[in-house]
PDB file of C-alpha atoms in Angstrom:
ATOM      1  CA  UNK A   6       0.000   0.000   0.000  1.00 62.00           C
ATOM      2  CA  UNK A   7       1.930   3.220  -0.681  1.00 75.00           C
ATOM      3  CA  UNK A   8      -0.414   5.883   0.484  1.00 87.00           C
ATOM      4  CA  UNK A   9      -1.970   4.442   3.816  1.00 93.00           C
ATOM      5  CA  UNK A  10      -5.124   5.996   5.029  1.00 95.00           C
ATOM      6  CA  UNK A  11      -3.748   8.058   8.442  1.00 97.00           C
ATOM      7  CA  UNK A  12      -5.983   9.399  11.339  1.00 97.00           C
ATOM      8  CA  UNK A  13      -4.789  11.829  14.002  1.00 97.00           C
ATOM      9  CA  UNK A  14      -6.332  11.804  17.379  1.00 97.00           C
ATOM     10  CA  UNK A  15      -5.424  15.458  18.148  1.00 95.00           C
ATOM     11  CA  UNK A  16      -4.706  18.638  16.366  1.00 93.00           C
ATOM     12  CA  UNK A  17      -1.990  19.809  18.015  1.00 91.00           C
ATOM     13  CA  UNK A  18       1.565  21.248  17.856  1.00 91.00           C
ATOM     14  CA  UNK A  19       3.026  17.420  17.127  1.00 92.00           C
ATOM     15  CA  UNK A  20       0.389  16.095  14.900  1.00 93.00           C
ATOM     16  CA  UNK A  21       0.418  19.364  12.841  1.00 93.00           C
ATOM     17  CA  UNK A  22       4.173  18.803  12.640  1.00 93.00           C
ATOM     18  CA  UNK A  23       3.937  15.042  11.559  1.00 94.00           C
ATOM     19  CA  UNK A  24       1.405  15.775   8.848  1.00 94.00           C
ATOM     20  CA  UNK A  25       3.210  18.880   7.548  1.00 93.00           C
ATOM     21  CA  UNK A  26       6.172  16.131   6.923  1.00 93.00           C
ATOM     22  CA  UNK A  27       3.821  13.616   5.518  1.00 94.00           C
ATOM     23  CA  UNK A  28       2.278  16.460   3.198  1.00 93.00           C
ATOM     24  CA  UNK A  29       5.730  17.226   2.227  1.00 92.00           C
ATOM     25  CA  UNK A  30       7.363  14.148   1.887  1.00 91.00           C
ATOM     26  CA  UNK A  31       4.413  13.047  -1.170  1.00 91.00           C
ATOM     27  CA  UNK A  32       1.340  11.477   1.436  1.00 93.00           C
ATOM     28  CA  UNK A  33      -1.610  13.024  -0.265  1.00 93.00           C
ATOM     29  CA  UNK A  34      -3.875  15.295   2.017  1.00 94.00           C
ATOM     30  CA  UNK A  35      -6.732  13.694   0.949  1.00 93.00           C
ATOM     31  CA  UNK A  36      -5.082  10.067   2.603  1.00 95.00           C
ATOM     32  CA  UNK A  37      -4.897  12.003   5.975  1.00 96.00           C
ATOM     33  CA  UNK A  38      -7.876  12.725   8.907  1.00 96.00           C
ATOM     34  CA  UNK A  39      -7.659  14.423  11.947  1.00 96.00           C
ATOM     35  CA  UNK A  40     -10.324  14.916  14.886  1.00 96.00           C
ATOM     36  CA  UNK A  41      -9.963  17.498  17.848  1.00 94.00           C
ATOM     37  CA  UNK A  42     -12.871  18.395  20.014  1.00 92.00           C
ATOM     38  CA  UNK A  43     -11.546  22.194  19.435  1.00 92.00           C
ATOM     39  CA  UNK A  44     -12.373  23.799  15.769  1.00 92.00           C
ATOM     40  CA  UNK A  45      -9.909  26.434  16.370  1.00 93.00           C
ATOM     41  CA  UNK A  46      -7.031  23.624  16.198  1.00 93.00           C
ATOM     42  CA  UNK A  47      -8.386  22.235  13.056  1.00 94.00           C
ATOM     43  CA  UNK A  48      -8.847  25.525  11.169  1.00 93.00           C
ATOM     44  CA  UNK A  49      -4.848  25.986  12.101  1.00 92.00           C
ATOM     45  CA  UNK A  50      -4.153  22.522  10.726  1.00 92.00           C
ATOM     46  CA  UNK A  51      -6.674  23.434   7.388  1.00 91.00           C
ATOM     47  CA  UNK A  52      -4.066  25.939   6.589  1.00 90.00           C
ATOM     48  CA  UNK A  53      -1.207  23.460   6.972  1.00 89.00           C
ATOM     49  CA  UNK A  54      -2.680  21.051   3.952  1.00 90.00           C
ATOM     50  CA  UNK A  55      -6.053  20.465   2.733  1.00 94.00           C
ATOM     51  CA  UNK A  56      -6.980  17.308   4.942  1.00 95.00           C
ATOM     52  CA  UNK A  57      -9.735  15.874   6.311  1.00 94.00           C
ATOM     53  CA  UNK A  58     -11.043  17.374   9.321  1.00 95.00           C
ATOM     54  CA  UNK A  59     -13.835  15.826  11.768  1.00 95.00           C
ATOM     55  CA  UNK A  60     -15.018  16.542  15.450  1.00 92.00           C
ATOM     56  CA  UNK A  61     -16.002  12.729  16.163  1.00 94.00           C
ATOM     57  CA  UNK A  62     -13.092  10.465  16.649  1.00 95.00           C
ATOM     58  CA  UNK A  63     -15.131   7.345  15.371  1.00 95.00           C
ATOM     59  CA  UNK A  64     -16.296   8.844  12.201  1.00 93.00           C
ATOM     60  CA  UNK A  65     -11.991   9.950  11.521  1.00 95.00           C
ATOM     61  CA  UNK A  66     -10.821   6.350  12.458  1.00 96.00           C
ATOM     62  CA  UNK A  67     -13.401   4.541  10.362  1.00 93.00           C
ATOM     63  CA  UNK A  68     -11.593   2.704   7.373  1.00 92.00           C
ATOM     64  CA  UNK A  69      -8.329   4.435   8.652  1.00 95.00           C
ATOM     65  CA  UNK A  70      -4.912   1.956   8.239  1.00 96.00           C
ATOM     66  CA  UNK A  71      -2.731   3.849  10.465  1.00 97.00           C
ATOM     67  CA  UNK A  72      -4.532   5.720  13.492  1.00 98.00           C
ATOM     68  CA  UNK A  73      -2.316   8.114  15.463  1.00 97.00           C
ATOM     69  CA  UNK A  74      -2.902   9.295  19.166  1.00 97.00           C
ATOM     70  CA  UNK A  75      -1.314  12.732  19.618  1.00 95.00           C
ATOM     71  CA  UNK A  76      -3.748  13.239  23.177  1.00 94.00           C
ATOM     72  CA  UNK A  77      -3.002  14.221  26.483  1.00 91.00           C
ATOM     73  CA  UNK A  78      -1.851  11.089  28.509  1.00 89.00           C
ATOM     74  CA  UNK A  79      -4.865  12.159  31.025  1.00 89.00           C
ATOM     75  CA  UNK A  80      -7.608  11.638  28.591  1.00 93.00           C
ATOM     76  CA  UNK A  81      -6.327   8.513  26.735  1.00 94.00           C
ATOM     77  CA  UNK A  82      -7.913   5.761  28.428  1.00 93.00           C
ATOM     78  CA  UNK A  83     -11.563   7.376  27.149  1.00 95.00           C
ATOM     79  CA  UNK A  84     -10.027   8.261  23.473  1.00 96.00           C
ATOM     80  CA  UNK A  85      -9.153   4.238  23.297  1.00 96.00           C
ATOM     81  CA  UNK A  86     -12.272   3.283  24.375  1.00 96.00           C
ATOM     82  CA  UNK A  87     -14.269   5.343  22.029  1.00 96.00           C
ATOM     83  CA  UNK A  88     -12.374   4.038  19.441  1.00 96.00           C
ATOM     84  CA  UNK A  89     -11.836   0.286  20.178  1.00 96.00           C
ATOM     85  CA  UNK A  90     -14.849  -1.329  18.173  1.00 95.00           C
ATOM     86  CA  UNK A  91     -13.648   0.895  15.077  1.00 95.00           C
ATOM     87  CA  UNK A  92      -9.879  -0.135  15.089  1.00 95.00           C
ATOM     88  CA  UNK A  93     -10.783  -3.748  16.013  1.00 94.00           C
ATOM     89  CA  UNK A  94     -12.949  -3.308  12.947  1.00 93.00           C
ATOM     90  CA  UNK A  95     -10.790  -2.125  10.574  1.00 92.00           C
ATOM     91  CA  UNK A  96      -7.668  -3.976  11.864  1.00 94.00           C
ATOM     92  CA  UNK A  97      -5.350  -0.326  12.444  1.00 97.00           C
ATOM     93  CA  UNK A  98      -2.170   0.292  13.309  1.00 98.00           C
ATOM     94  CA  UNK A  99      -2.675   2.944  16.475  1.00 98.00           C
ATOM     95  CA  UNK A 100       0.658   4.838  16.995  1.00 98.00           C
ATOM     96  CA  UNK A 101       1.202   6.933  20.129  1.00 96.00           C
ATOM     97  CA  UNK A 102       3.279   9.548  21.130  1.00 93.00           C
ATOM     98  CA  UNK A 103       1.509  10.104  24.460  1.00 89.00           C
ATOM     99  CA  UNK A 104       4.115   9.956  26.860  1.00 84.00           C
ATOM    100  CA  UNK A 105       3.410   7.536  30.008  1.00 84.00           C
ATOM    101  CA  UNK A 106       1.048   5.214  28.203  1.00 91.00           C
ATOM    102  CA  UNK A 107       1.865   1.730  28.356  1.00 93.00           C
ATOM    103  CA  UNK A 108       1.378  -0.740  25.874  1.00 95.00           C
ATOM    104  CA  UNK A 109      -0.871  -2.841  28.371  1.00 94.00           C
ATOM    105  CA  UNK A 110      -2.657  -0.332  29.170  1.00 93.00           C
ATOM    106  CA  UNK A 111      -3.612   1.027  25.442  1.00 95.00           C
ATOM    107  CA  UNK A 112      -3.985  -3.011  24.838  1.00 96.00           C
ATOM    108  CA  UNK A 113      -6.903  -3.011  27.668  1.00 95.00           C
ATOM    109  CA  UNK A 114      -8.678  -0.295  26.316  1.00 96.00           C
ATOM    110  CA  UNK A 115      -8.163  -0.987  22.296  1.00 96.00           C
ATOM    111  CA  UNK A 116      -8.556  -4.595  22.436  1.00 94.00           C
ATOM    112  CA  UNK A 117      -5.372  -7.132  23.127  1.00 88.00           C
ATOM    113  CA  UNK A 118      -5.139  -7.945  19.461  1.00 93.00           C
ATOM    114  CA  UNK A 119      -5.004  -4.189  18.499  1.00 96.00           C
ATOM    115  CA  UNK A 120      -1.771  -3.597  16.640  1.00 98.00           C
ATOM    116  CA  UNK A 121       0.353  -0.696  18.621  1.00 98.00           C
ATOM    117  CA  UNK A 122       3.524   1.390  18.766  1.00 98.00           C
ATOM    118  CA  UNK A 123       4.255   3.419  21.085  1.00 96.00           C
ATOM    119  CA  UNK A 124       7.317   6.143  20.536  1.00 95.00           C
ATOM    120  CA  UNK A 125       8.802   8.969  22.088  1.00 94.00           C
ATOM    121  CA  UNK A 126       9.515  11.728  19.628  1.00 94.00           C
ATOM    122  CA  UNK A 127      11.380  15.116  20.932  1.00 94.00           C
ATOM    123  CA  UNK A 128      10.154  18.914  20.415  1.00 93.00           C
ATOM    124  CA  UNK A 129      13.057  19.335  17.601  1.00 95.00           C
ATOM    125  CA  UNK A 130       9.950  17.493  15.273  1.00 93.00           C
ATOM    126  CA  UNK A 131       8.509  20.548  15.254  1.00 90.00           C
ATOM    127  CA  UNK A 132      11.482  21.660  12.759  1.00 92.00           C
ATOM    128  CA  UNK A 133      11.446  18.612  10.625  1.00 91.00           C
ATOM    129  CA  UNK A 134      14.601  17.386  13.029  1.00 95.00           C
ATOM    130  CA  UNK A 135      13.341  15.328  15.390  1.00 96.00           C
ATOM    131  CA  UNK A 136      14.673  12.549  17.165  1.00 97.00           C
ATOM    132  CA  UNK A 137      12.057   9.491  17.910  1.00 97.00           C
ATOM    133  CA  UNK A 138      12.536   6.022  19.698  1.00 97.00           C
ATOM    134  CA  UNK A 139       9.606   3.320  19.282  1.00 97.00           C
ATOM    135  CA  UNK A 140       8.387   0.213  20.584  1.00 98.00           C
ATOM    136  CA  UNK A 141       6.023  -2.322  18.818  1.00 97.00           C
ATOM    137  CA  UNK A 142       3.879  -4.729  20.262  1.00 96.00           C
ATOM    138  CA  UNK A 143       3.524  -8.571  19.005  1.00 96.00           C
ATOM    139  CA  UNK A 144       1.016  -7.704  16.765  1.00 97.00           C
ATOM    140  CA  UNK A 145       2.311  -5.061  14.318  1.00 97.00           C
ATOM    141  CA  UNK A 146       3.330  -6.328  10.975  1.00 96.00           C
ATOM    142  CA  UNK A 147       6.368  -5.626   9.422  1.00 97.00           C
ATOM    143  CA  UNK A 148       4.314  -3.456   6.775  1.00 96.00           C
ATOM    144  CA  UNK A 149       2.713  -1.721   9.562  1.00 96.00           C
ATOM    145  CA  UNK A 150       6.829  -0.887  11.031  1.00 96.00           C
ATOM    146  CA  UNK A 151       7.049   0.221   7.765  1.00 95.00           C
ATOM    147  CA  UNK A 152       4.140   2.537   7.988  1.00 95.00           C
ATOM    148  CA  UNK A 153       5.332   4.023  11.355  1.00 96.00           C
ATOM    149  CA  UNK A 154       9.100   4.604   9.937  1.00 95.00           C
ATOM    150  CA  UNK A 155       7.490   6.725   7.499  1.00 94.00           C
ATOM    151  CA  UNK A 156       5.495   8.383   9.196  1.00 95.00           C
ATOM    152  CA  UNK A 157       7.694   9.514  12.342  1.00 96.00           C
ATOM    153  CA  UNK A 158      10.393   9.856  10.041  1.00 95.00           C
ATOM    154  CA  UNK A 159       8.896  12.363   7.782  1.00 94.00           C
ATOM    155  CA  UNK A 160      10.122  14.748  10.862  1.00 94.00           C
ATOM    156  CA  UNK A 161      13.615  13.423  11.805  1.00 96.00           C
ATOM    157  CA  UNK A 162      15.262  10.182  12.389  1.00 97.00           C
ATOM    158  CA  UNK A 163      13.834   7.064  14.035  1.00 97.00           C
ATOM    159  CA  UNK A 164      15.094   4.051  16.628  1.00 98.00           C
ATOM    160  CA  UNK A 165      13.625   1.412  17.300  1.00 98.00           C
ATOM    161  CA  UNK A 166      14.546  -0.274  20.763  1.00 97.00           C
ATOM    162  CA  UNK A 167      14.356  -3.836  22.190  1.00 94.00           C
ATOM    163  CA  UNK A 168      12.238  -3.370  25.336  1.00 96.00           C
ATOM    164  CA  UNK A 169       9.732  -1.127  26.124  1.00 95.00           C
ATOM    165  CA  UNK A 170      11.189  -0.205  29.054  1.00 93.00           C
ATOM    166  CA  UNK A 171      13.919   1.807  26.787  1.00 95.00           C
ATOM    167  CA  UNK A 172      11.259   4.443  26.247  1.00 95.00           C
ATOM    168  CA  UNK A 173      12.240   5.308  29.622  1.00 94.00           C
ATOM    169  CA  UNK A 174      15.872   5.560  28.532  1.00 95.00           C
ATOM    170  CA  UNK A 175      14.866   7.529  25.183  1.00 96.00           C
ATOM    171  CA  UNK A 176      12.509   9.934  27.227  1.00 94.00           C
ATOM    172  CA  UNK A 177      15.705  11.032  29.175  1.00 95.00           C
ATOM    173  CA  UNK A 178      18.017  11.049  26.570  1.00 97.00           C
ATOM    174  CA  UNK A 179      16.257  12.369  23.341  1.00 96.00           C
ATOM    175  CA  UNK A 180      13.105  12.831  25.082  1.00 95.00           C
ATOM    176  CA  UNK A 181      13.945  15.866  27.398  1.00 95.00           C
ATOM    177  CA  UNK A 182      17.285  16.400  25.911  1.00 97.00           C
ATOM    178  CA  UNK A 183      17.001  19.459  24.438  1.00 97.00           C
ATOM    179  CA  UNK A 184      16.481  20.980  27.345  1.00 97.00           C
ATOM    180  CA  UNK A 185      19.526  20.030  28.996  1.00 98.00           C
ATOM    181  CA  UNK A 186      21.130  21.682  25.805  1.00 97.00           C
ATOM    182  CA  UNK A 187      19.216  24.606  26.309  1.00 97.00           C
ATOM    183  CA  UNK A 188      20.037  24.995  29.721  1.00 98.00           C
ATOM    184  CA  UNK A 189      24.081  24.439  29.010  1.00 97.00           C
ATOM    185  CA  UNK A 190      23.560  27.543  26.271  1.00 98.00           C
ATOM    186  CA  UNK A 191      21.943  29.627  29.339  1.00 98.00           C
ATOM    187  CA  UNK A 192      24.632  28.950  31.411  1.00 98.00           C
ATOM    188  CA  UNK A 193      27.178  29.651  28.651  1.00 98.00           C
ATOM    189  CA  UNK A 194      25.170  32.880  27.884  1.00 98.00           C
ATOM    190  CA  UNK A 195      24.743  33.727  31.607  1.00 98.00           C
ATOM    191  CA  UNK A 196      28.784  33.165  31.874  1.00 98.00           C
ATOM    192  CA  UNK A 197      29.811  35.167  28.644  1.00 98.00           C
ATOM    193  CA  UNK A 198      27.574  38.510  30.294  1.00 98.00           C
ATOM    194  CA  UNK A 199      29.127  38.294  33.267  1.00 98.00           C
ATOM    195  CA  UNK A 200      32.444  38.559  31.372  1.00 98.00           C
ATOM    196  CA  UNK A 201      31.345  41.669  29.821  1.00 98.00           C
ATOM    197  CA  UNK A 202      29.398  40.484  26.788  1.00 98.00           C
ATOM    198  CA  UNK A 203      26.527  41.839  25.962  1.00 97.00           C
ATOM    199  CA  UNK A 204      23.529  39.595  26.182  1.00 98.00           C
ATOM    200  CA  UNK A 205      22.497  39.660  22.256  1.00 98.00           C
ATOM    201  CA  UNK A 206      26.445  38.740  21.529  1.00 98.00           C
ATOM    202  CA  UNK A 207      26.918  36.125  24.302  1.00 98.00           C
ATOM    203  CA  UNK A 208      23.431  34.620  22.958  1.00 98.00           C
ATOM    204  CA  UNK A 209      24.467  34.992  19.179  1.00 98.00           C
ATOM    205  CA  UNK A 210      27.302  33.161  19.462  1.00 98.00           C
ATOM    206  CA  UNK A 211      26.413  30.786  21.985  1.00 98.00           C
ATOM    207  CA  UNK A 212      23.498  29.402  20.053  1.00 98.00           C
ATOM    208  CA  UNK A 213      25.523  29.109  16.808  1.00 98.00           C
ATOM    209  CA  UNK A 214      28.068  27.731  18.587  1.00 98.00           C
ATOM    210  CA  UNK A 215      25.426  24.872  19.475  1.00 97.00           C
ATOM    211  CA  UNK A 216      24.790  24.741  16.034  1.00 97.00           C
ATOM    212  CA  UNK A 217      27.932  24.287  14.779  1.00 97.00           C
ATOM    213  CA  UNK A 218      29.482  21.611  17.125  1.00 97.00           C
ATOM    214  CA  UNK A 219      26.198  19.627  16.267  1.00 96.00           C
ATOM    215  CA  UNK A 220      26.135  19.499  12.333  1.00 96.00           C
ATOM    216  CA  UNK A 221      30.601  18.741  12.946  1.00 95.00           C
ATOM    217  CA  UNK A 222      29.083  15.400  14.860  1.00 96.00           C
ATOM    218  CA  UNK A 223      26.371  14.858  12.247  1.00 95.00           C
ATOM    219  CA  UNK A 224      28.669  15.440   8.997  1.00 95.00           C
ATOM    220  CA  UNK A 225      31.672  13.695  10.685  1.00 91.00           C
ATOM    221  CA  UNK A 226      32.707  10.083   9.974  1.00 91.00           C
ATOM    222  CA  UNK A 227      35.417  10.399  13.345  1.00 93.00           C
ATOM    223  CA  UNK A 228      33.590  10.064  16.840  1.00 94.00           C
ATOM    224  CA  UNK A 229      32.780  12.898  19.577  1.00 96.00           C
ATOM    225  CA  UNK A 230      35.972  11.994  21.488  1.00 96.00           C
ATOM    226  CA  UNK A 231      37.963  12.981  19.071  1.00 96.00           C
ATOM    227  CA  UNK A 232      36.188  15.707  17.775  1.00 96.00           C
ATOM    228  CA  UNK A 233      36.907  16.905  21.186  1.00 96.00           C
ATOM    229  CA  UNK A 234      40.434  16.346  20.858  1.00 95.00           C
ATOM    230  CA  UNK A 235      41.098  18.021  17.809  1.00 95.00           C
ATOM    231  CA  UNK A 236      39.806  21.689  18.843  1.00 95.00           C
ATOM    232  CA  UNK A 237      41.369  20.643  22.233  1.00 96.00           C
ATOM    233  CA  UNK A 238      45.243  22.214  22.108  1.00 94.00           C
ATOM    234  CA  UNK A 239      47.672  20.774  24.996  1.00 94.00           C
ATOM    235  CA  UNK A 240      47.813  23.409  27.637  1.00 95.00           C
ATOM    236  CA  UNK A 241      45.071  25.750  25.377  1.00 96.00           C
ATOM    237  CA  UNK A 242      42.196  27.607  26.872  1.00 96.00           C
ATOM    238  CA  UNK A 243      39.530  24.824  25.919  1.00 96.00           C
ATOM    239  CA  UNK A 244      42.086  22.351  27.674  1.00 97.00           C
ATOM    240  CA  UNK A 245      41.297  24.298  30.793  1.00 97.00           C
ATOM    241  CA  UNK A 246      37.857  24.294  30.200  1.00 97.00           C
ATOM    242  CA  UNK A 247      37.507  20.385  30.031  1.00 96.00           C
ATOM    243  CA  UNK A 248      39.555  20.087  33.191  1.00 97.00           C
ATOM    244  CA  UNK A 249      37.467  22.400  34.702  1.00 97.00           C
ATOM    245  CA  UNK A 250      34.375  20.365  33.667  1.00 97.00           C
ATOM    246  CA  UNK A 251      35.716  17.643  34.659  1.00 97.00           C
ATOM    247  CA  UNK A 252      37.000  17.960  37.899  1.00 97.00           C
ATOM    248  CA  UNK A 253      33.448  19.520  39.104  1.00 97.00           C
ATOM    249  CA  UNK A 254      32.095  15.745  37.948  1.00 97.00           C
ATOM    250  CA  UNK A 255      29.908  16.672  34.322  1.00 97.00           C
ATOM    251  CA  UNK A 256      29.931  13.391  33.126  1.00 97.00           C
ATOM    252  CA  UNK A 257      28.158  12.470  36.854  1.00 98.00           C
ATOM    253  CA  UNK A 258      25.786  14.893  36.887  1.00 97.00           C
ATOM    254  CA  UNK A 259      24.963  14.173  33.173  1.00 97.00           C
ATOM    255  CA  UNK A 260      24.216  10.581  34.389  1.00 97.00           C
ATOM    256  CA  UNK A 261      22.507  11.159  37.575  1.00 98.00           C
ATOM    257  CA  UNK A 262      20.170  13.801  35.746  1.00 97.00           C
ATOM    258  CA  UNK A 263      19.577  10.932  32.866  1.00 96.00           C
ATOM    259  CA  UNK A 264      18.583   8.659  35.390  1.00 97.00           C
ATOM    260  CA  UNK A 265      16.353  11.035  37.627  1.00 96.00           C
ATOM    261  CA  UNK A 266      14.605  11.365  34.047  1.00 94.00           C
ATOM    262  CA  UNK A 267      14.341   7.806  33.590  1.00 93.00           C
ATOM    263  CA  UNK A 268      13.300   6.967  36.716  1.00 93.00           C
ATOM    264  CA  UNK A 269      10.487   9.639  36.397  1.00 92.00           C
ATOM    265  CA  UNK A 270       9.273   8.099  33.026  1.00 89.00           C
ATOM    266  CA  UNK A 271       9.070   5.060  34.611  1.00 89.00           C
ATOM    267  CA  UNK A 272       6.886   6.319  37.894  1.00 89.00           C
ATOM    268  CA  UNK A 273       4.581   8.392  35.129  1.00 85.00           C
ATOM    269  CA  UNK A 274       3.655   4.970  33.456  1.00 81.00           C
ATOM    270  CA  UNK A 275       2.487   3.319  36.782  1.00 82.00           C
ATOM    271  CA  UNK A 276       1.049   6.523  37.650  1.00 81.00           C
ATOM    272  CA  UNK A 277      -0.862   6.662  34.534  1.00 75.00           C
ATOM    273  CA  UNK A 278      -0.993   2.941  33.615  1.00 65.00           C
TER     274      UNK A 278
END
């Protein structure tokens, strides 16, 4: 099938970002529905690409191959069951990117022979360079990995992981990620003023900065240690810089934060589940 029919449970920032990339990437607008209780978030998607637009979830999932839950975590156990006879019908992938949502728990409310991934996709797939990890139950076909490859990949790259319990490991690495970078650029910001920078400098060149050491990782065939070692002369400023880092324990707090993360993920599911 090279144009699945897709349904989006939610109109929001994510699923207008995912169909923008489908739109793009050659899915034809009149292969994708979405349903949100709120006809100001469907207008906003309207001017995104001509798709189909519906305020009843059952009438968007009927006939649909892929359906796609971008809902809040909190109201996902009555989304499910509202839509459970219509995916059982029609035999539909459902994808989620509800964070906290277990497998099991989607499985109770869909049906246990419902087809499901579950992924964790980052805020950077709101600029087309996301990072997502997913998880597939027993029951999804390989044409129906397929489907969710193309999907979450028409807004960055895409992991699949062993386990389900790496989700909690993706949330805190990908996940919330991009926070910790943006908090390192504060700091670096915050540290450049109190030099004597002025704020719109120290953030110019901070935040290209970011940009540039990430595309040298991305368009480099050597690894991150030695990209490190090559713009790090012996006895040099950034040599002093690294020590520094180092001897206040980075690499520690970079894996106690990680696992703080982790651990949280893990709480939200049984919280949620």
């Amino acid at each position: 099938m090279e144009h699945p029919q897709i349904t989006f449970i939610g109109a929001g920032n994510m699923a207008s970002s995912i169909i923008g990339g489908l739109v793009e990437s050659g899915q034809p607008a009149d292969r994708i529905h979405a349903a949100d209780p709120f006809p100001q978030s469907l207008e906003r998607l309207r001017e995104i690409a001509p798709v189909n637009t519906h305020d009843d979830n059952t009438a968007a999932v009927t006939g649909a191959d892929v359906v796609i839950l971008a809902v809040k975590p909190q109201v996902m156990a009555d989304v499910c069951t509202g839509i459970a006879e219509a995916v059982q019908a029609s035999g539909a992938l459902v994808i989620s990117i509800a964070a906290g949502i277990t497998i099991a728990s989607m499985g109770r409310w869909l049906g246990e022979r419902a087809a499901i991934v579950r992924c964790m996709p980052n805020t950077p797939a709101l600029l087309g360079c996301g990072a997502t990890g997913l998880y597939a139950n027993e029951q999804v076909s390989q044409q129906q990995r397929d489907f969710a490859d193309t999907i979450l990949g028409a807004v960055g790259i895409v992991r699949w992981v062993e386990r389900e319990a790496d989700l909690d490991t993706v949330t805190a690495l990908s996940g919330s990620g991009p926070a910790y970078f943006f908090l390192f650029m504060e700091s670096m910001i915050d540290a450049g003023v109190a030099q004597g920078l002025d704020r719109d400098t120290a953030t110019e060149l901070a935040l290209q900065t970011g940009l540039g050491a990430a595309r040298m990782a991305l368009e480099n065939d050597v690894d991150l240690v030695e990209l490190r070692r090559r713009v790090t002369s012996p006895g040099g400023t950034t040599q002093a810089a690294v020590e520094s880092f180092e001897a206040q324990g980075l690499r520690q707090q970079v894996t106690d934060a990680m696992a703080a993360a982790a651990a949280r993920a893990e709480t939200m599911a049984k919280e949620m589940g």
